mmCIF file of N, CA, C and O in Angstrom:
data_model
loop_
_atom_site.group_PDB
_atom_site.id
_atom_site.type_symbol
_atom_site.label_atom_id
_atom_site.label_comp_id
_atom_site.label_asym_id
_atom_site.label_seq_id
_atom_site.Cartn_x
_atom_site.Cartn_y
_atom_site.Cartn_z
ATOM 1 N N MET A 1 -80.440 -181.377 -102.288
ATOM 2 C CA MET A 1 -81.354 -182.749 -102.289
ATOM 3 C C MET A 1 -83.162 -181.670 -102.775
ATOM 4 O O MET A 1 -82.833 -180.920 -102.347
ATOM 5 N N ARG A 2 -83.642 -182.515 -103.850
ATOM 6 C CA ARG A 2 -84.665 -181.937 -104.382
ATOM 7 C C ARG A 2 -85.719 -181.415 -103.139
ATOM 8 O O ARG A 2 -86.055 -182.399 -102.104
ATOM 9 N N ARG A 3 -86.682 -180.634 -102.883
ATOM 10 C CA ARG A 3 -87.718 -180.398 -101.930
ATOM 11 C C ARG A 3 -88.334 -182.059 -101.592
ATOM 12 O O ARG A 3 -88.917 -182.188 -100.255
ATOM 13 N N PRO A 4 -89.442 -182.351 -102.258
ATOM 14 C CA PRO A 4 -90.052 -183.255 -101.875
ATOM 15 C C PRO A 4 -89.214 -184.370 -101.821
ATOM 16 O O PRO A 4 -90.144 -185.124 -100.819
ATOM 17 N N LEU A 5 -87.975 -184.691 -102.146
ATOM 18 C CA LEU A 5 -87.221 -186.227 -101.490
ATOM 19 C C LEU A 5 -87.621 -185.432 -100.154
ATOM 20 O O LEU A 5 -87.237 -186.591 -99.005
ATOM 21 N N GLN A 6 -86.658 -184.653 -99.934
ATOM 22 C CA GLN A 6 -86.651 -184.047 -98.132
ATOM 23 C C GLN A 6 -88.581 -184.611 -97.023
ATOM 24 O O GLN A 6 -88.472 -184.774 -96.240
ATOM 25 N N VAL A 7 -89.160 -183.929 -98.064
ATOM 26 C CA VAL A 7 -90.399 -184.049 -97.446
ATOM 27 C C VAL A 7 -91.032 -185.584 -97.235
ATOM 28 O O VAL A 7 -90.885 -186.125 -96.449
ATOM 29 N N THR A 8 -90.263 -186.153 -98.071
ATOM 30 C CA THR A 8 -90.831 -187.814 -98.158
ATOM 31 C C THR A 8 -90.025 -188.080 -97.314
ATOM 32 O O THR A 8 -90.572 -188.848 -96.241
ATOM 33 N N LEU A 9 -88.738 -187.746 -96.833
ATOM 34 C CA LEU A 9 -87.755 -188.425 -95.888
ATOM 35 C C LEU A 9 -88.321 -188.399 -94.608
ATOM 36 O O LEU A 9 -88.643 -188.978 -93.666
ATOM 37 N N LEU A 10 -88.634 -186.561 -94.797
ATOM 38 C CA LEU A 10 -89.395 -186.216 -92.917
ATOM 39 C C LEU A 10 -90.259 -187.462 -92.603
ATOM 40 O O LEU A 10 -90.268 -187.644 -91.389
ATOM 41 N N VAL A 11 -91.410 -187.568 -93.911
ATOM 42 C CA VAL A 11 -92.311 -187.789 -93.066
ATOM 43 C C VAL A 11 -92.094 -189.591 -92.909
ATOM 44 O O VAL A 11 -93.194 -190.006 -91.664
ATOM 45 N N LEU A 12 -91.425 -190.272 -93.588
ATOM 46 C CA LEU A 12 -91.275 -191.637 -93.683
ATOM 47 C C LEU A 12 -90.426 -191.982 -92.093
ATOM 48 O O LEU A 12 -90.187 -193.044 -91.747
ATOM 49 N N SER A 13 -89.263 -190.490 -91.910
ATOM 50 C CA SER A 13 -88.691 -191.076 -90.685
ATOM 51 C C SER A 13 -89.610 -190.949 -89.603
ATOM 52 O O SER A 13 -89.537 -191.571 -88.816
ATOM 53 N N GLY A 14 -90.453 -190.047 -89.473
ATOM 54 C CA GLY A 14 -91.281 -189.702 -88.473
ATOM 55 C C GLY A 14 -92.133 -190.648 -88.365
ATOM 56 O O GLY A 14 -93.109 -191.643 -87.168
ATOM 57 N N LEU A 15 -92.822 -191.325 -89.443
ATOM 58 C CA LEU A 15 -94.043 -192.681 -89.403
ATOM 59 C C LEU A 15 -92.733 -193.861 -88.799
ATOM 60 O O LEU A 15 -93.961 -194.567 -87.673
ATOM 61 N N GLY A 16 -91.533 -194.192 -89.321
ATOM 62 C CA GLY A 16 -91.005 -195.530 -88.994
ATOM 63 C C GLY A 16 -90.611 -195.633 -87.124
ATOM 64 O O GLY A 16 -90.909 -196.171 -86.503
ATOM 65 N N LEU A 17 -90.086 -193.786 -86.499
ATOM 66 C CA LEU A 17 -90.236 -193.957 -85.512
ATOM 67 C C LEU A 17 -91.394 -193.984 -84.331
ATOM 68 O O LEU A 17 -90.906 -194.802 -83.865
ATOM 69 N N LEU A 18 -92.396 -193.610 -85.274
ATOM 70 C CA LEU A 18 -93.912 -193.973 -84.962
ATOM 71 C C LEU A 18 -93.821 -195.525 -84.556
ATOM 72 O O LEU A 18 -94.853 -196.040 -83.536
ATOM 73 N N HIS A 19 -94.306 -195.750 -85.379
ATOM 74 C CA HIS A 19 -93.952 -196.799 -85.402
ATOM 75 C C HIS A 19 -93.511 -198.383 -84.738
ATOM 76 O O HIS A 19 -94.322 -199.117 -84.214
ATOM 77 N N ALA A 20 -91.943 -198.098 -84.560
ATOM 78 C CA ALA A 20 -91.039 -198.710 -83.542
ATOM 79 C C ALA A 20 -90.915 -197.910 -81.946
ATOM 80 O O ALA A 20 -91.328 -199.552 -81.195
ATOM 81 N N SER A 21 -91.849 -196.835 -82.150
ATOM 82 C CA SER A 21 -92.084 -196.490 -80.522
ATOM 83 C C SER A 21 -93.110 -197.148 -79.769
ATOM 84 O O SER A 21 -93.515 -197.062 -78.863
ATOM 85 N N LEU A 22 -94.558 -196.881 -80.638
ATOM 86 C CA LEU A 22 -95.810 -197.270 -80.431
ATOM 87 C C LEU A 22 -95.944 -198.837 -80.219
ATOM 88 O O LEU A 22 -97.036 -199.382 -79.345
ATOM 89 N N PHE A 23 -95.858 -199.401 -81.603
ATOM 90 C CA PHE A 23 -96.854 -200.512 -82.329
ATOM 91 C C PHE A 23 -95.388 -202.129 -81.718
ATOM 92 O O PHE A 23 -95.913 -203.030 -81.677
ATOM 93 N N THR A 24 -94.484 -201.588 -81.922
ATOM 94 C CA THR A 24 -93.357 -202.851 -81.600
ATOM 95 C C THR A 24 -92.589 -202.509 -80.318
ATOM 96 O O THR A 24 -92.697 -201.363 -80.054
ATOM 97 N N ASP A 25 -91.564 -203.240 -80.234
ATOM 98 C CA ASP A 25 -90.655 -203.388 -79.257
ATOM 99 C C ASP A 25 -89.177 -203.195 -79.886
ATOM 100 O O ASP A 25 -88.169 -203.387 -79.339
ATOM 101 N N LEU A 26 -89.066 -202.502 -81.392
ATOM 102 C CA LEU A 26 -87.865 -202.876 -81.617
ATOM 103 C C LEU A 26 -86.805 -201.415 -81.910
ATOM 104 O O LEU A 26 -85.992 -202.066 -81.140
ATOM 105 N N PHE A 27 -87.761 -200.442 -80.691
ATOM 106 C CA PHE A 27 -87.464 -199.003 -80.040
ATOM 107 C C PHE A 27 -85.692 -199.692 -79.288
ATOM 108 O O PHE A 27 -84.428 -199.239 -78.666
ATOM 109 N N LEU A 28 -86.707 -201.196 -78.031
ATOM 110 C CA LEU A 28 -85.380 -201.411 -77.016
ATOM 111 C C LEU A 28 -84.899 -201.990 -77.399
ATOM 112 O O LEU A 28 -82.821 -202.212 -76.717
ATOM 113 N N ARG A 29 -84.109 -202.402 -78.999
ATOM 114 C CA ARG A 29 -82.620 -202.468 -79.289
ATOM 115 C C ARG A 29 -81.506 -201.558 -79.557
ATOM 116 O O ARG A 29 -80.474 -201.835 -79.461
ATOM 117 N N TYR A 30 -82.311 -200.562 -79.072
ATOM 118 C CA TYR A 30 -81.047 -199.213 -79.538
ATOM 119 C C TYR A 30 -81.415 -198.157 -78.036
ATOM 120 O O TYR A 30 -80.774 -197.184 -77.878
ATOM 121 N N VAL A 31 -82.608 -198.089 -78.115
ATOM 122 C CA VAL A 31 -82.469 -197.578 -76.559
ATOM 123 C C VAL A 31 -83.128 -197.939 -75.083
ATOM 124 O O VAL A 31 -83.656 -199.202 -75.228
ATOM 125 N N LYS A 32 -83.523 -197.204 -74.127
ATOM 126 C CA LYS A 32 -84.024 -197.759 -72.564
ATOM 127 C C LYS A 32 -85.398 -197.479 -72.732
ATOM 128 O O LYS A 32 -85.258 -196.498 -73.744
ATOM 129 N N GLU A 33 -86.031 -198.433 -72.361
ATOM 130 C CA GLU A 33 -87.522 -198.455 -72.351
ATOM 131 C C GLU A 33 -87.983 -196.642 -72.278
ATOM 132 O O GLU A 33 -88.927 -196.060 -71.911
ATOM 133 N N GLY A 34 -87.459 -195.989 -71.273
ATOM 134 C CA GLY A 34 -87.350 -194.801 -70.340
ATOM 135 C C GLY A 34 -87.133 -193.762 -71.597
ATOM 136 O O GLY A 34 -87.937 -192.672 -71.493
ATOM 137 N N MET A 35 -86.832 -193.942 -73.006
ATOM 138 C CA MET A 35 -86.468 -193.359 -74.178
ATOM 139 C C MET A 35 -88.421 -192.526 -74.833
ATOM 140 O O MET A 35 -88.087 -192.377 -75.563
ATOM 141 N N ARG A 36 -89.111 -193.954 -74.545
ATOM 142 C CA ARG A 36 -90.036 -194.496 -75.240
ATOM 143 C C ARG A 36 -90.946 -192.849 -75.433
ATOM 144 O O ARG A 36 -91.016 -192.560 -76.489
ATOM 145 N N PRO A 37 -91.093 -192.132 -74.379
ATOM 146 C CA PRO A 37 -92.336 -190.554 -74.281
ATOM 147 C C PRO A 37 -90.962 -189.938 -75.255
ATOM 148 O O PRO A 37 -91.499 -189.443 -76.114
ATOM 149 N N LEU A 38 -90.155 -189.884 -75.488
ATOM 150 C CA LEU A 38 -89.089 -188.832 -76.106
ATOM 151 C C LEU A 38 -89.246 -189.505 -77.642
ATOM 152 O O LEU A 38 -89.010 -188.378 -78.810
ATOM 153 N N LEU A 39 -88.779 -190.591 -77.711
ATOM 154 C CA LEU A 39 -88.442 -191.561 -79.203
ATOM 155 C C LEU A 39 -90.645 -191.138 -79.274
ATOM 156 O O LEU A 39 -90.871 -190.758 -81.748
ATOM 157 N N ILE A 40 -91.679 -190.795 -79.203
ATOM 158 C CA ILE A 40 -92.944 -190.568 -79.194
ATOM 159 C C ILE A 40 -92.921 -189.541 -79.822
ATOM 160 O O ILE A 40 -93.424 -188.431 -81.300
ATOM 161 N N GLY A 41 -92.612 -188.108 -79.100
ATOM 162 C CA GLY A 41 -92.528 -186.676 -79.080
ATOM 163 C C GLY A 41 -91.988 -186.307 -80.807
ATOM 164 O O GLY A 41 -92.192 -186.092 -81.324
ATOM 165 N N SER A 42 -90.357 -187.150 -80.627
ATOM 166 C CA SER A 42 -89.402 -186.896 -82.091
ATOM 167 C C SER A 42 -90.229 -187.525 -83.477
ATOM 168 O O SER A 42 -90.279 -186.568 -84.475
ATOM 169 N N GLY A 43 -90.406 -188.931 -83.266
ATOM 170 C CA GLY A 43 -91.604 -189.209 -84.642
ATOM 171 C C GLY A 43 -92.472 -188.020 -85.060
ATOM 172 O O GLY A 43 -92.892 -187.954 -85.876
ATOM 173 N N ALA A 44 -93.147 -187.719 -83.480
ATOM 174 C CA ALA A 44 -94.700 -186.318 -84.386
ATOM 175 C C ALA A 44 -93.721 -185.506 -84.246
ATOM 176 O O ALA A 44 -94.970 -184.682 -85.573
ATOM 177 N N VAL A 45 -92.498 -184.619 -84.532
ATOM 178 C CA VAL A 45 -92.326 -183.581 -84.520
ATOM 179 C C VAL A 45 -92.420 -183.787 -85.712
ATOM 180 O O VAL A 45 -92.184 -182.911 -87.053
ATOM 181 N N LEU A 46 -90.975 -185.308 -86.374
ATOM 182 C CA LEU A 46 -90.346 -185.257 -87.985
ATOM 183 C C LEU A 46 -91.691 -185.204 -88.567
ATOM 184 O O LEU A 46 -92.123 -184.777 -89.840
ATOM 185 N N LEU A 47 -93.188 -185.928 -87.959
ATOM 186 C CA LEU A 47 -94.093 -186.079 -88.824
ATOM 187 C C LEU A 47 -94.765 -184.847 -89.186
ATOM 188 O O LEU A 47 -94.951 -184.089 -90.114
ATOM 189 N N VAL A 48 -95.090 -184.109 -87.929
ATOM 190 C CA VAL A 48 -95.542 -182.778 -88.139
ATOM 191 C C VAL A 48 -94.940 -181.346 -89.535
ATOM 192 O O VAL A 48 -95.501 -181.420 -90.210
ATOM 193 N N LEU A 49 -93.452 -181.848 -88.915
ATOM 194 C CA LEU A 49 -92.719 -180.898 -89.871
ATOM 195 C C LEU A 49 -92.660 -180.944 -91.579
ATOM 196 O O LEU A 49 -92.488 -180.549 -92.366
ATOM 197 N N GLY A 50 -92.962 -182.881 -91.219
ATOM 198 C CA GLY A 50 -92.861 -183.075 -93.106
ATOM 199 C C GLY A 50 -94.235 -182.411 -93.333
ATOM 200 O O GLY A 50 -94.447 -182.471 -95.216
ATOM 201 N N VAL A 51 -95.440 -183.041 -92.958
ATOM 202 C CA VAL A 51 -96.114 -182.367 -93.397
ATOM 203 C C VAL A 51 -96.344 -180.855 -93.665
ATOM 204 O O VAL A 51 -97.045 -180.621 -94.301
ATOM 205 N N ALA A 52 -96.413 -180.387 -93.097
ATOM 206 C CA ALA A 52 -96.209 -179.019 -93.025
ATOM 207 C C ALA A 52 -95.393 -178.322 -94.034
ATOM 208 O O ALA A 52 -95.460 -177.231 -94.786
ATOM 209 N N GLU A 53 -94.604 -178.421 -94.214
ATOM 210 C CA GLU A 53 -94.229 -178.329 -95.004
ATOM 211 C C GLU A 53 -94.136 -179.043 -96.785
ATOM 212 O O GLU A 53 -94.398 -177.904 -97.480
ATOM 213 N N ALA A 54 -94.822 -179.665 -96.535
ATOM 214 C CA ALA A 54 -95.381 -180.235 -97.688
ATOM 215 C C ALA A 54 -96.748 -179.366 -98.298
ATOM 216 O O ALA A 54 -96.784 -179.314 -99.190
ATOM 217 N N TRP A 55 -97.377 -179.167 -97.086
ATOM 218 C CA TRP A 55 -98.938 -178.525 -97.178
ATOM 219 C C TRP A 55 -98.262 -176.864 -97.532
ATOM 220 O O TRP A 55 -98.693 -175.911 -98.758
ATOM 221 N N ALA A 56 -97.007 -176.483 -97.305
ATOM 222 C CA ALA A 56 -96.160 -175.141 -97.059
ATOM 223 C C ALA A 56 -95.574 -174.760 -98.420
ATOM 224 O O ALA A 56 -95.698 -173.604 -99.517
ATOM 225 N N SER A 57 -95.180 -176.095 -99.470
ATOM 226 C CA SER A 57 -94.744 -175.806 -100.442
ATOM 227 C C SER A 57 -95.942 -175.988 -102.154
ATOM 228 O O SER A 57 -95.625 -175.793 -103.083
ATOM 229 N N GLN A 58 -97.117 -176.071 -101.721
ATOM 230 C CA GLN A 58 -97.923 -176.092 -103.008
ATOM 231 C C GLN A 58 -98.504 -175.032 -102.535
ATOM 232 O O GLN A 58 -98.853 -174.118 -102.842
ATOM 233 N N PRO A 59 -97.762 -174.562 -104.114
ATOM 234 C CA PRO A 59 -98.633 -172.823 -104.749
ATOM 235 C C PRO A 59 -100.468 -172.620 -105.194
ATOM 236 O O PRO A 59 -100.840 -174.043 -105.124
ATOM 237 N N GLU A 60 -100.100 -171.919 -104.494
ATOM 238 C CA GLU A 60 -101.696 -170.925 -104.441
ATOM 239 C C GLU A 60 -101.639 -170.197 -106.099
ATOM 240 O O GLU A 60 -100.651 -169.550 -106.209
ATOM 241 N N PRO A 61 -102.681 -170.081 -106.298
ATOM 242 C CA PRO A 61 -102.992 -169.647 -107.296
ATOM 243 C C PRO A 61 -102.855 -167.941 -107.624
ATOM 244 O O PRO A 61 -102.896 -167.569 -108.003
ATOM 245 N N ASP A 62 -103.707 -167.369 -105.964
ATOM 246 C CA ASP A 62 -103.650 -166.679 -105.682
ATOM 247 C C ASP A 62 -102.289 -165.496 -105.194
ATOM 248 O O ASP A 62 -101.809 -164.646 -105.152
ATOM 249 N N ARG A 63 -101.188 -166.378 -105.149
ATOM 250 C CA ARG A 63 -99.715 -165.776 -104.439
ATOM 251 C C ARG A 63 -98.252 -165.535 -105.728
ATOM 252 O O ARG A 63 -98.859 -167.067 -106.464
ATOM 253 N N PRO A 64 -97.724 -165.240 -105.706
ATOM 254 C CA PRO A 64 -96.471 -165.835 -106.374
ATOM 255 C C PRO A 64 -95.259 -166.767 -106.211
ATOM 256 O O PRO A 64 -95.918 -167.086 -105.216
ATOM 257 N N HIS A 65 -95.381 -167.248 -106.925
ATOM 258 C CA HIS A 65 -94.419 -168.750 -106.612
ATOM 259 C C HIS A 65 -93.860 -168.320 -105.645
ATOM 260 O O HIS A 65 -92.621 -167.597 -105.338
ATOM 261 N N ALA A 66 -92.770 -169.207 -104.908
ATOM 262 C CA ALA A 66 -92.221 -169.301 -103.617
ATOM 263 C C ALA A 66 -90.366 -168.815 -103.964
ATOM 264 O O ALA A 66 -89.523 -168.626 -102.832
ATOM 265 N N HIS A 67 -90.674 -168.843 -104.877
ATOM 266 C CA HIS A 67 -89.242 -168.219 -105.924
ATOM 267 C C HIS A 67 -88.477 -166.689 -104.862
ATOM 268 O O HIS A 67 -87.507 -166.658 -105.460
ATOM 269 N N GLY A 68 -89.628 -166.751 -105.234
ATOM 270 C CA GLY A 68 -88.858 -165.192 -105.528
ATOM 271 C C GLY A 68 -90.438 -164.287 -106.028
ATOM 272 O O GLY A 68 -91.486 -164.797 -106.688
ATOM 273 N N GLY A 69 -90.514 -163.185 -105.815
ATOM 274 C CA GLY A 69 -91.524 -162.607 -106.815
ATOM 275 C C GLY A 69 -91.589 -162.462 -108.526
ATOM 276 O O GLY A 69 -90.631 -162.384 -108.647
ATOM 277 N N PRO A 70 -92.690 -160.932 -108.971
ATOM 278 C CA PRO A 70 -92.019 -160.957 -110.365
ATOM 279 C C PRO A 70 -90.463 -160.716 -110.314
ATOM 280 O O PRO A 70 -90.419 -159.562 -109.819
ATOM 281 N N GLY A 71 -90.139 -160.877 -111.679
ATOM 282 C CA GLY A 71 -88.885 -159.692 -111.132
ATOM 283 C C GLY A 71 -87.161 -160.693 -111.085
ATOM 284 O O GLY A 71 -86.602 -160.719 -111.328
ATOM 285 N N SER A 72 -87.714 -161.938 -110.084
ATOM 286 C CA SER A 72 -86.679 -162.419 -110.072
ATOM 287 C C SER A 72 -85.962 -163.728 -110.903
ATOM 288 O O SER A 72 -84.937 -163.434 -110.012
ATOM 289 N N HIS A 73 -86.054 -163.559 -111.875
ATOM 290 C CA HIS A 73 -85.922 -164.020 -112.809
ATOM 291 C C HIS A 73 -85.089 -163.747 -113.853
ATOM 292 O O HIS A 73 -84.710 -163.618 -114.978
ATOM 293 N N GLY A 74 -85.407 -162.084 -113.991
ATOM 294 C CA GLY A 74 -85.025 -161.334 -115.102
ATOM 295 C C GLY A 74 -86.154 -161.249 -116.200
ATOM 296 O O GLY A 74 -86.046 -160.496 -117.171
ATOM 297 N N HIS A 75 -87.970 -161.513 -116.114
ATOM 298 C CA HIS A 75 -88.394 -161.757 -116.579
ATOM 299 C C HIS A 75 -88.804 -159.839 -117.057
ATOM 300 O O HIS A 75 -89.715 -159.765 -118.008
ATOM 301 N N ASP A 76 -89.078 -159.268 -115.882
ATOM 302 C CA ASP A 76 -89.599 -157.741 -115.387
ATOM 303 C C ASP A 76 -88.716 -156.792 -116.121
ATOM 304 O O ASP A 76 -89.000 -155.487 -116.951
ATOM 305 N N ARG A 77 -87.173 -156.810 -116.448
ATOM 306 C CA ARG A 77 -86.498 -155.729 -116.713
ATOM 307 C C ARG A 77 -85.768 -156.375 -118.611
ATOM 308 O O ARG A 77 -86.333 -157.354 -119.280
ATOM 309 N N PRO A 78 -85.358 -155.273 -118.927
ATOM 310 C CA PRO A 78 -85.516 -154.954 -120.331
ATOM 311 C C PRO A 78 -84.263 -156.225 -120.619
ATOM 312 O O PRO A 78 -83.633 -156.863 -120.052
ATOM 313 N N SER A 79 -84.197 -156.494 -122.140
ATOM 314 C CA SER A 79 -83.249 -157.576 -122.229
ATOM 315 C C SER A 79 -82.137 -157.160 -121.938
ATOM 316 O O SER A 79 -81.087 -158.226 -121.802
ATOM 317 N N HIS A 80 -82.057 -155.877 -122.292
ATOM 318 C CA HIS A 80 -80.049 -155.540 -122.038
ATOM 319 C C HIS A 80 -79.424 -155.635 -120.648
ATOM 320 O O HIS A 80 -78.662 -155.971 -120.443
ATOM 321 N N GLU A 81 -80.864 -155.472 -120.151
ATOM 322 C CA GLU A 81 -80.133 -155.557 -118.246
ATOM 323 C C GLU A 81 -80.460 -157.049 -117.870
ATOM 324 O O GLU A 81 -79.947 -157.199 -117.136
ATOM 325 N N ALA A 82 -81.440 -157.968 -118.980
ATOM 326 C CA ALA A 82 -81.414 -158.961 -117.867
ATOM 327 C C ALA A 82 -80.202 -160.045 -118.461
ATOM 328 O O ALA A 82 -79.502 -161.212 -117.549
ATOM 329 N N ALA A 83 -78.914 -159.268 -119.141
ATOM 330 C CA ALA A 83 -78.137 -160.910 -119.317
ATOM 331 C C ALA A 83 -76.757 -159.672 -118.915
ATOM 332 O O ALA A 83 -75.689 -160.508 -119.025
ATOM 333 N N GLY A 84 -76.590 -158.954 -117.665
ATOM 334 C CA GLY A 84 -75.490 -158.301 -117.101
ATOM 335 C C GLY A 84 -75.079 -156.927 -117.676
ATOM 336 O O GLY A 84 -76.381 -156.684 -118.410
ATOM 337 N N PRO A 85 -74.487 -156.827 -116.817
ATOM 338 C CA PRO A 85 -73.915 -155.794 -116.945
ATOM 339 C C PRO A 85 -72.863 -155.699 -118.955
ATOM 340 O O PRO A 85 -72.322 -156.607 -118.413
ATOM 341 N N ASP A 86 -72.968 -154.581 -119.199
ATOM 342 C CA ASP A 86 -71.955 -154.535 -119.858
ATOM 343 C C ASP A 86 -70.631 -154.332 -120.140
ATOM 344 O O ASP A 86 -70.276 -153.412 -119.880
ATOM 345 N N PRO A 87 -69.990 -154.959 -120.718
ATOM 346 C CA PRO A 87 -68.423 -155.083 -120.545
ATOM 347 C C PRO A 87 -68.320 -153.935 -120.965
ATOM 348 O O PRO A 87 -66.785 -153.399 -121.039
ATOM 349 N N ALA A 88 -68.399 -153.097 -122.200
ATOM 350 C CA ALA A 88 -68.020 -152.267 -122.707
ATOM 351 C C ALA A 88 -68.068 -151.014 -121.642
ATOM 352 O O ALA A 88 -66.949 -150.466 -121.771
ATOM 353 N N ARG A 89 -69.011 -151.095 -120.820
ATOM 354 C CA ARG A 89 -69.003 -149.695 -119.654
ATOM 355 C C ARG A 89 -68.632 -150.076 -118.994
ATOM 356 O O ARG A 89 -68.272 -149.270 -117.717
ATOM 357 N N HIS A 90 -67.151 -151.270 -118.284
ATOM 358 C CA HIS A 90 -67.146 -151.919 -117.034
ATOM 359 C C HIS A 90 -65.893 -150.763 -117.097
ATOM 360 O O HIS A 90 -65.078 -150.457 -117.765
ATOM 361 N N ASP A 91 -66.097 -150.190 -115.441
ATOM 362 C CA ASP A 91 -64.818 -149.392 -115.729
ATOM 363 C C ASP A 91 -63.645 -149.782 -114.689
ATOM 364 O O ASP A 91 -62.813 -149.106 -114.287
ATOM 365 N N GLY A 92 -63.428 -151.118 -114.706
ATOM 366 C CA GLY A 92 -62.602 -151.378 -113.664
ATOM 367 C C GLY A 92 -63.174 -151.577 -112.055
ATOM 368 O O GLY A 92 -62.179 -151.748 -111.404
ATOM 369 N N HIS A 93 -63.976 -150.552 -111.763
ATOM 370 C CA HIS A 93 -63.696 -150.195 -110.169
ATOM 371 C C HIS A 93 -65.068 -151.818 -109.719
ATOM 372 O O HIS A 93 -65.506 -151.946 -110.316
ATOM 373 N N GLY A 94 -64.595 -152.413 -108.577
ATOM 374 C CA GLY A 94 -64.836 -153.331 -107.734
ATOM 375 C C GLY A 94 -66.807 -152.460 -107.193
ATOM 376 O O GLY A 94 -66.603 -152.818 -106.103
ATOM 377 N N HIS A 95 -67.319 -152.130 -107.633
ATOM 378 C CA HIS A 95 -68.616 -152.158 -106.898
ATOM 379 C C HIS A 95 -69.306 -152.987 -106.339
ATOM 380 O O HIS A 95 -69.938 -153.812 -106.922
#
């Protein structure tokens, strides 16, 4: 699952849970009245986690990408090293 979809589902789940427990009595179909504070707390946690993840995944121009630093995809290595080990130099040992 892609990151933006995960963030969207977290935020929508939190908002739906908060809406059902704060503004309607829909939650009474599934749980007892005493569970309302826990539902509100879990909805708030889901919402905060979704917003925090969306904020943290925004790339900043001053820092390297979140995928890794320079060279994480072989861009800084010479072309003969980026392709992997040379099969002609393989000595058969599992290093």
